[in-house]
Amino acid sequence: MTTVSHTFSGNGVVNTATQARVRAAAAELGYHPDVVASGLRRSRLGVVGLVLRPAVGAHPEHVGDVDYFPRFAGAAALTCLEHGYALMLVADPTVPGGSVTAYACDGLVITDPVADDPLVASLRASRTPYTLVGADVNDPDDPRVVDIATPMITDRVLEHLAEAGATRVALVTGYDPIEWNTATEQRYRERMREAGAPELVVHAVELDGGEAGAQAADELLALPVRPDGVYCQTSDHARGLVDRFLERGVRVPDDIRVICGSDAERLRNTEPSITSVDLLPEPLGRQAAAALLRQLEPGLDLSVPVPDHGRIVARRSTARPGV
Amino acid sequence: MTTVSHTFSGNGVVNTATQARVRAAAAELGYHPDVVASGLRRSRLGVVGLVLRPAVGAHPEHVGDVDYFPRFAGAAALTCLEHGYALMLVADPTVPGGSVTAYACDGLVITDPVADDPLVASLRASRTPYTLVGADVNDPDDPRVVDIATPMITDRVLEHLAEAGATRVALVTGYDPIEWNTATEQRYRERMREAGAPELVVHAVELDGGEAGAQAADELLALPVRPDGVYCQTSDHARGLVDRFLERGVRVPDDIRVICGSDAERLRNTEPSITSVDLLPEPLGRQAAAALLRQLEPGLDLSVPVPDHGRIVARRSTARPGV
DNA sequence: CTGAAAGCGCTTACAG
DNA sequence: CTGAAAGCGCTTACAG
């Protein structure tokens, strides 16, 4: 048994000829080592977990912006596979009654952790390696965070709107307490204050985003100073918002320019098409996986490109009027 | 121990009050059942594996059409999570020296199995549940296949080219022995024979697709009868093919119409943009995951929409000349 | 309803 | 270099 174990794990010293005999016998018998038993014994399964926050287990229909998630996961998976790890997409184990599979992973990548994330607390307590994509807003100094550059992206968006001719810009953001929401709002308010402009912020619930976006449109149109530019973070909201504007006879982009914070299919082939930020999830996914693998195996040679953040895809909804 | 095991697994009978005490104690201690140990004992981990064929382990840079894979995996993952399973992206365990993690899964989904796939043979031998996406071309009657409707898609593509004015259509296909390649070629040849048209087939290697596509363009231009329409399956090939056409002064679509068999980012924002088939991987992913989950738990209530196959996204490269 | 005991298939010192 | 043995944390009949 020792010999077989050693030849497959590469741990002990085994005569090459013996190794060959072992492998030949294994092939003949269809034997291969049991990863689960080995994982139990060594407390190491060769699996990286990915949990998507917030709310994937709870509301599977709402995976943030649906175009973002598969691109992120795909890139992370390839990075893992290249280094002998599998990537497992797991449900949040802290939701009551939920699957606890996540705890089987050697480490976890968590996208968009919520404030005081209970899962992060639990991982810390059990000393499980983890990497966050976007910071816990109540713990901005955790070093195990992949930067998503929210303030810089906010700046770029506001500049783009200004160049498109907007002078009074509103923000439509969500309620989930994740960096993407809170840091965007914070930066937006800073910039408005610096410019002496009014801070026009509307919050929209994440669930049923189309309807929530329409309501946000109504709220914006009811403001004493009507905005002529809107930064709307999620694509569900942006879609509902623009449709409601049009219903009510408000022209996009002529009366109000709209930019969405996360690119998605539903922004492309519509009238008008909606400008958005491509968050470039692939390099982020590679980055996050690499950061975790480095914790799992400090010796690993992992060079991944440092991502650029937030490329703006200009579409009709921010074209200069008359263009 | 029995009591704790039973309260967490729901297997035996435990007094509700006792259950509450067990859970309270567990919460206080930070205890949760070890999925790996339980998996070892029960030979069931609660994990569905997904292996992407061909060649992901071997050539990670070449994941077929890169837009297809994450969309498929994302949809499959959501279906699994909704039913308490995790989805694990695993490397092919039959490649020598590769990770053997795939065998830890309760069942596997395999996309684009190659002819006489050794992994499929090994799963059959070990009676591991599996679902194939696209048939093994040497075993077309395996019932555990999710249909990818290659002949129907081929028909639609040829009709689209005909409507765009093409009268001599060539096919650029790959070498991998997967249904998508072989069934496309077979159907194409049938249709050409029926129409009394020449069968113009060029094979291009999958690796380094841009260069291979350029070479395919040269081959097509060297034919005695030059085609005026091309069905090019992969987006790498299509991109290289069209670029070479343009370099050599052949106009697309005026001289040759081009349609690509798999939609991808790189076909959209180029001059000319390239018409393609959106293979609608999301419903396929849901379908495949559901088929596997049904094998794992026959009682499961799984209703997934039956997918439509292959929606053609018309772009510039098949516009009627002069339009 | 709850303890004691065997065993899932490995890994890893430890003798031979 | 190769067997025998304990133990990873569960599950599951089996007594109490």
Short mmCIF file of C-alpha atoms in Angstrom, two decimals, chain B residues 16-294:
data_model
loop_
_atom_site.label_atom_id
_atom_site.label_comp_id
_atom_site.label_asym_id
_atom_site.label_seq_id
_atom_site.Cartn_x
_atom_site.Cartn_y
_atom_site.Cartn_z
CA THR B 16 -36.91 18.47 17.78
CA ALA B 17 -35.78 19.92 21.08
CA THR B 18 -32.63 17.83 20.92
CA GLN B 19 -32.00 18.97 17.38
CA ALA B 20 -32.20 22.55 18.54
CA ARG B 21 -29.69 21.87 21.33
CA VAL B 22 -27.36 20.17 18.86
CA ARG B 23 -27.53 23.06 16.44
CA ALA B 24 -27.04 25.60 19.18
CA ALA B 25 -23.96 23.79 20.42
CA ALA B 26 -22.65 23.50 16.87
CA ALA B 27 -23.13 27.21 16.25
CA GLU B 28 -21.32 28.03 19.47
CA LEU B 29 -18.40 25.78 18.66
CA GLY B 30 -18.28 26.74 15.00
CA TYR B 31 -18.83 23.12 14.11
CA HIS B 32 -20.17 22.02 10.77
CA PRO B 33 -20.15 18.55 9.27
CA ASP B 34 -17.11 17.69 7.18
CA VAL B 35 -18.33 17.21 3.63
CA VAL B 36 -15.23 15.31 2.63
CA ALA B 37 -15.49 12.74 5.38
CA SER B 38 -19.18 12.37 4.74
CA GLY B 39 -18.46 12.10 1.03
CA LEU B 40 -15.96 9.33 1.66
CA ARG B 41 -18.36 7.38 3.80
CA ARG B 42 -21.44 7.81 1.61
CA SER B 43 -19.69 7.89 -1.79
CA ARG B 44 -21.62 11.02 -2.60
CA LEU B 45 -20.16 14.50 -2.45
CA GLY B 46 -22.96 16.68 -3.77
CA VAL B 47 -20.81 17.82 -6.66
CA VAL B 48 -21.36 17.75 -10.39
CA GLY B 49 -18.24 17.92 -12.54
CA LEU B 50 -17.94 19.70 -15.85
CA VAL B 51 -15.19 18.83 -18.27
CA LEU B 52 -14.72 20.84 -21.39
CA ARG B 53 -13.55 18.96 -24.40
CA PRO B 54 -11.50 18.81 -26.37
CA ALA B 55 -8.22 20.01 -25.13
CA VAL B 56 -8.89 22.26 -22.18
CA GLY B 57 -6.42 20.55 -19.92
CA ALA B 58 -3.92 20.24 -22.70
CA HIS B 59 -4.22 23.68 -24.25
CA PRO B 60 -5.89 25.99 -21.79
CA GLU B 61 -5.51 28.90 -24.17
CA HIS B 62 -7.87 27.16 -26.56
CA VAL B 63 -11.26 26.67 -25.00
CA GLY B 64 -13.10 26.32 -28.23
CA ASP B 65 -14.93 29.52 -28.65
CA VAL B 66 -14.20 31.36 -25.51
CA ASP B 67 -17.59 33.02 -25.33
CA TYR B 68 -19.39 29.70 -25.37
CA PHE B 69 -17.79 28.04 -22.39
CA PRO B 70 -18.42 30.54 -19.60
CA ARG B 71 -22.02 31.00 -20.63
CA PHE B 72 -22.58 27.25 -20.67
CA ALA B 73 -20.84 26.72 -17.35
CA GLY B 74 -22.63 29.61 -15.68
CA ALA B 75 -26.05 28.30 -16.61
CA ALA B 76 -25.16 24.76 -15.59
CA ALA B 77 -23.83 26.03 -12.27
CA LEU B 78 -27.03 27.87 -11.45
CA THR B 79 -29.11 24.79 -12.18
CA CYS B 80 -26.90 22.76 -9.86
CA LEU B 81 -26.91 25.35 -7.06
CA GLU B 82 -30.69 25.57 -7.19
CA HIS B 83 -30.83 21.88 -6.30
CA GLY B 84 -28.20 21.80 -3.59
CA TYR B 85 -25.29 20.70 -5.76
CA ALA B 86 -22.07 22.50 -6.48
CA LEU B 87 -20.60 22.55 -9.97
CA MET B 88 -16.91 21.85 -10.31
CA LEU B 89 -14.90 22.68 -13.39
CA VAL B 90 -12.41 19.87 -13.69
CA ALA B 91 -9.58 18.81 -15.92
CA ASP B 92 -9.84 15.64 -17.94
CA PRO B 93 -8.60 12.91 -15.59
CA THR B 94 -7.51 10.62 -18.41
CA VAL B 95 -4.69 12.85 -19.56
CA PRO B 96 -1.52 11.28 -18.17
CA GLY B 97 -0.20 13.04 -15.11
CA GLY B 98 -3.27 15.22 -14.91
CA SER B 99 -5.45 15.87 -11.93
CA VAL B 100 -7.79 13.07 -10.99
CA THR B 101 -10.25 15.32 -9.17
CA ALA B 102 -12.95 14.63 -11.73
CA TYR B 103 -13.42 11.15 -10.27
CA ALA B 104 -14.48 12.68 -6.99
CA CYS B 105 -17.64 14.04 -8.59
CA ASP B 106 -20.99 12.32 -8.27
CA GLY B 107 -21.40 12.63 -12.01
CA LEU B 108 -19.91 14.46 -14.97
CA VAL B 109 -21.11 16.66 -17.78
CA ILE B 110 -18.82 16.44 -20.79
CA THR B 111 -19.12 18.97 -23.57
CA ASP B 112 -18.15 17.97 -27.08
CA PRO B 113 -16.91 14.45 -26.41
CA VAL B 114 -14.37 13.27 -28.95
CA ALA B 115 -14.83 10.06 -30.91
CA ASP B 116 -14.31 7.04 -28.64
CA ASP B 117 -13.68 9.37 -25.76
CA PRO B 118 -11.49 7.55 -23.22
CA LEU B 119 -13.09 9.49 -20.38
CA VAL B 120 -16.54 8.31 -21.38
CA ALA B 121 -15.29 4.74 -21.54
CA SER B 122 -13.81 5.04 -18.09
CA LEU B 123 -17.02 6.50 -16.65
CA ARG B 124 -19.03 3.72 -18.18
CA ALA B 125 -16.70 1.11 -16.70
CA SER B 126 -17.01 2.63 -13.24
CA ARG B 127 -20.76 3.18 -13.62
CA THR B 128 -20.39 6.90 -12.95
CA PRO B 129 -23.36 8.93 -14.21
CA TYR B 130 -22.57 11.26 -17.07
CA THR B 131 -24.22 13.47 -19.64
CA LEU B 132 -22.70 14.35 -22.99
CA VAL B 133 -23.34 17.59 -24.82
CA GLY B 134 -23.14 16.53 -28.42
CA ALA B 135 -22.79 12.85 -29.28
CA ASP B 136 -19.72 10.69 -29.52
CA VAL B 137 -19.67 10.30 -33.29
CA ASN B 138 -18.86 6.63 -32.98
CA ASP B 139 -21.69 6.01 -30.57
CA PRO B 140 -24.58 8.13 -31.78
CA ASP B 141 -27.18 6.13 -29.89
CA ASP B 142 -25.97 6.73 -26.35
CA PRO B 143 -29.12 7.96 -24.64
CA ARG B 144 -27.23 10.20 -22.25
CA VAL B 145 -26.70 12.94 -24.80
CA VAL B 146 -28.08 16.45 -24.89
CA ASP B 147 -28.87 17.18 -28.51
CA ILE B 148 -26.98 20.07 -30.06
CA ALA B 149 -28.94 19.90 -33.31
CA THR B 150 -25.96 20.23 -35.61
CA PRO B 151 -27.76 19.20 -38.83
CA MET B 152 -30.58 21.67 -38.23
CA ILE B 153 -28.14 24.47 -37.52
CA THR B 154 -26.24 23.59 -40.68
CA ASP B 155 -29.44 23.84 -42.67
CA ARG B 156 -30.22 27.24 -41.21
CA VAL B 157 -26.75 28.50 -41.99
CA LEU B 158 -26.89 27.31 -45.59
CA GLU B 159 -30.31 28.91 -46.02
CA HIS B 160 -29.02 32.16 -44.62
CA LEU B 161 -26.12 32.15 -47.05
CA ALA B 162 -28.45 31.37 -49.94
CA GLU B 163 -30.72 34.25 -48.97
CA ALA B 164 -27.68 36.49 -48.85
CA GLY B 165 -27.03 35.60 -52.46
CA ALA B 166 -24.36 32.92 -52.16
CA THR B 167 -24.52 30.21 -54.83
CA ARG B 168 -21.25 28.30 -54.25
CA VAL B 169 -20.76 27.71 -50.56
CA ALA B 170 -17.60 26.33 -48.97
CA LEU B 171 -17.17 24.86 -45.49
CA VAL B 172 -14.21 25.54 -43.20
CA THR B 173 -14.22 23.04 -40.36
CA GLY B 174 -11.81 21.69 -37.76
CA TYR B 175 -10.03 18.40 -37.15
CA ASP B 176 -11.29 17.53 -33.69
CA PRO B 177 -13.51 14.46 -34.01
CA ILE B 178 -16.51 15.98 -32.27
CA GLU B 179 -20.11 15.99 -33.39
CA TRP B 180 -20.05 19.70 -34.14
CA ASN B 181 -17.34 19.14 -36.77
CA THR B 182 -18.27 15.80 -38.25
CA ALA B 183 -22.04 16.23 -38.34
CA THR B 184 -21.70 19.67 -39.87
CA GLU B 185 -19.48 18.35 -42.64
CA GLN B 186 -21.78 15.40 -43.26
CA ARG B 187 -24.87 17.55 -43.50
CA TYR B 188 -23.10 20.12 -45.66
CA ARG B 189 -22.05 17.41 -48.12
CA GLU B 190 -25.58 15.99 -48.24
CA ARG B 191 -27.03 19.36 -49.01
CA MET B 192 -24.46 20.12 -51.70
CA ARG B 193 -25.08 16.75 -53.34
CA GLU B 194 -28.83 17.31 -53.30
CA ALA B 195 -28.31 20.68 -54.95
CA GLY B 196 -25.78 19.35 -57.44
CA ALA B 197 -23.27 21.85 -56.06
CA PRO B 198 -19.55 21.21 -55.58
CA GLU B 199 -18.44 20.10 -52.11
CA LEU B 200 -15.80 22.61 -51.06
CA VAL B 201 -14.41 21.58 -47.69
CA VAL B 202 -11.27 22.92 -46.06
CA HIS B 203 -9.97 21.64 -42.75
CA ALA B 204 -8.14 24.02 -40.44
CA VAL B 205 -6.24 23.13 -37.28
CA GLU B 206 -7.85 24.31 -34.08
CA LEU B 207 -4.67 25.64 -32.49
CA ASP B 208 -3.46 29.04 -33.62
CA GLY B 209 -6.83 29.61 -35.22
CA GLY B 210 -6.16 33.01 -36.73
CA GLU B 211 -3.25 31.76 -38.84
CA ALA B 212 -5.14 28.58 -39.72
CA GLY B 213 -8.09 30.66 -40.85
CA ALA B 214 -5.83 32.76 -43.05
CA GLN B 215 -4.45 29.61 -44.65
CA ALA B 216 -7.97 28.36 -45.22
CA ALA B 217 -8.70 31.63 -47.04
CA ASP B 218 -5.72 31.03 -49.33
CA GLU B 219 -6.87 27.50 -50.05
CA LEU B 220 -10.34 28.69 -50.93
CA LEU B 221 -9.05 31.38 -53.26
CA ALA B 222 -6.88 28.79 -55.02
CA LEU B 223 -9.85 26.56 -55.86
CA PRO B 224 -10.80 26.20 -59.51
CA VAL B 225 -14.31 27.39 -58.67
CA ARG B 226 -14.00 30.22 -56.23
CA PRO B 227 -16.77 30.15 -53.60
CA ASP B 228 -19.00 33.16 -53.01
CA GLY B 229 -20.04 32.05 -49.53
CA VAL B 230 -18.20 30.43 -46.60
CA TYR B 231 -19.49 28.69 -43.53
CA CYS B 232 -16.59 28.84 -41.09
CA GLN B 233 -17.28 27.10 -37.82
CA THR B 234 -14.98 28.64 -35.24
CA SER B 235 -14.61 32.34 -34.59
CA ASP B 236 -10.82 32.19 -34.57
CA HIS B 237 -10.85 30.76 -38.07
CA ALA B 238 -13.51 33.19 -39.25
CA ARG B 239 -11.56 36.17 -38.02
CA GLY B 240 -8.34 35.05 -39.72
CA LEU B 241 -10.19 34.07 -42.87
CA VAL B 242 -11.96 37.39 -43.33
CA ASP B 243 -8.82 39.38 -42.60
CA ARG B 244 -6.91 37.42 -45.24
CA PHE B 245 -9.71 37.90 -47.76
CA LEU B 246 -9.52 41.64 -47.23
CA GLU B 247 -5.71 41.66 -47.46
CA ARG B 248 -5.97 39.97 -50.81
CA GLY B 249 -8.55 42.43 -52.09
CA VAL B 250 -11.50 40.09 -51.85
CA ARG B 251 -14.52 42.02 -50.60
CA VAL B 252 -16.73 40.70 -47.80
CA PRO B 253 -19.69 40.42 -48.27
CA ASP B 254 -19.69 41.67 -51.89
CA ASP B 255 -17.43 38.95 -53.32
CA ILE B 256 -17.74 36.33 -50.59
CA ARG B 257 -20.30 36.13 -47.80
CA VAL B 258 -19.03 34.69 -44.51
CA ILE B 259 -20.91 33.23 -41.58
CA CYS B 260 -19.31 31.89 -38.42
CA GLY B 261 -20.69 28.90 -36.52
CA SER B 262 -20.11 30.23 -33.01
CA ASP B 263 -20.68 33.77 -31.88
CA ALA B 264 -17.87 35.60 -30.11
CA GLU B 265 -16.84 39.06 -29.07
CA ARG B 266 -14.23 39.28 -31.77
CA LEU B 267 -16.86 39.04 -34.50
CA ARG B 268 -18.86 42.00 -33.35
CA ASN B 269 -16.76 45.12 -33.40
CA THR B 270 -14.71 44.58 -36.50
CA GLU B 271 -14.86 45.81 -40.02
CA PRO B 272 -16.84 44.12 -41.43
CA SER B 273 -18.72 42.63 -38.48
CA ILE B 274 -19.21 38.90 -39.01
CA THR B 275 -22.55 37.13 -39.04
CA SER B 276 -22.63 34.17 -36.70
CA VAL B 277 -24.66 31.53 -34.97
CA ASP B 278 -25.41 32.17 -31.33
CA LEU B 279 -25.42 28.60 -30.07
CA LEU B 280 -27.47 29.62 -27.04
CA PRO B 281 -25.27 27.87 -24.53
CA GLU B 282 -27.34 28.87 -21.49
CA PRO B 283 -30.32 26.63 -22.17
CA LEU B 284 -27.93 23.85 -23.19
CA GLY B 285 -26.07 24.22 -19.90
CA ARG B 286 -29.29 24.07 -17.92
CA GLN B 287 -30.42 21.09 -19.97
CA ALA B 288 -27.19 19.19 -19.42
CA ALA B 289 -27.10 19.86 -15.69
CA ALA B 290 -30.74 18.84 -15.35
CA ALA B 291 -30.14 15.60 -17.25
CA LEU B 292 -27.32 14.70 -14.91
CA LEU B 293 -29.17 15.67 -11.73
CA ARG B 294 -32.04 13.45 -12.82
#
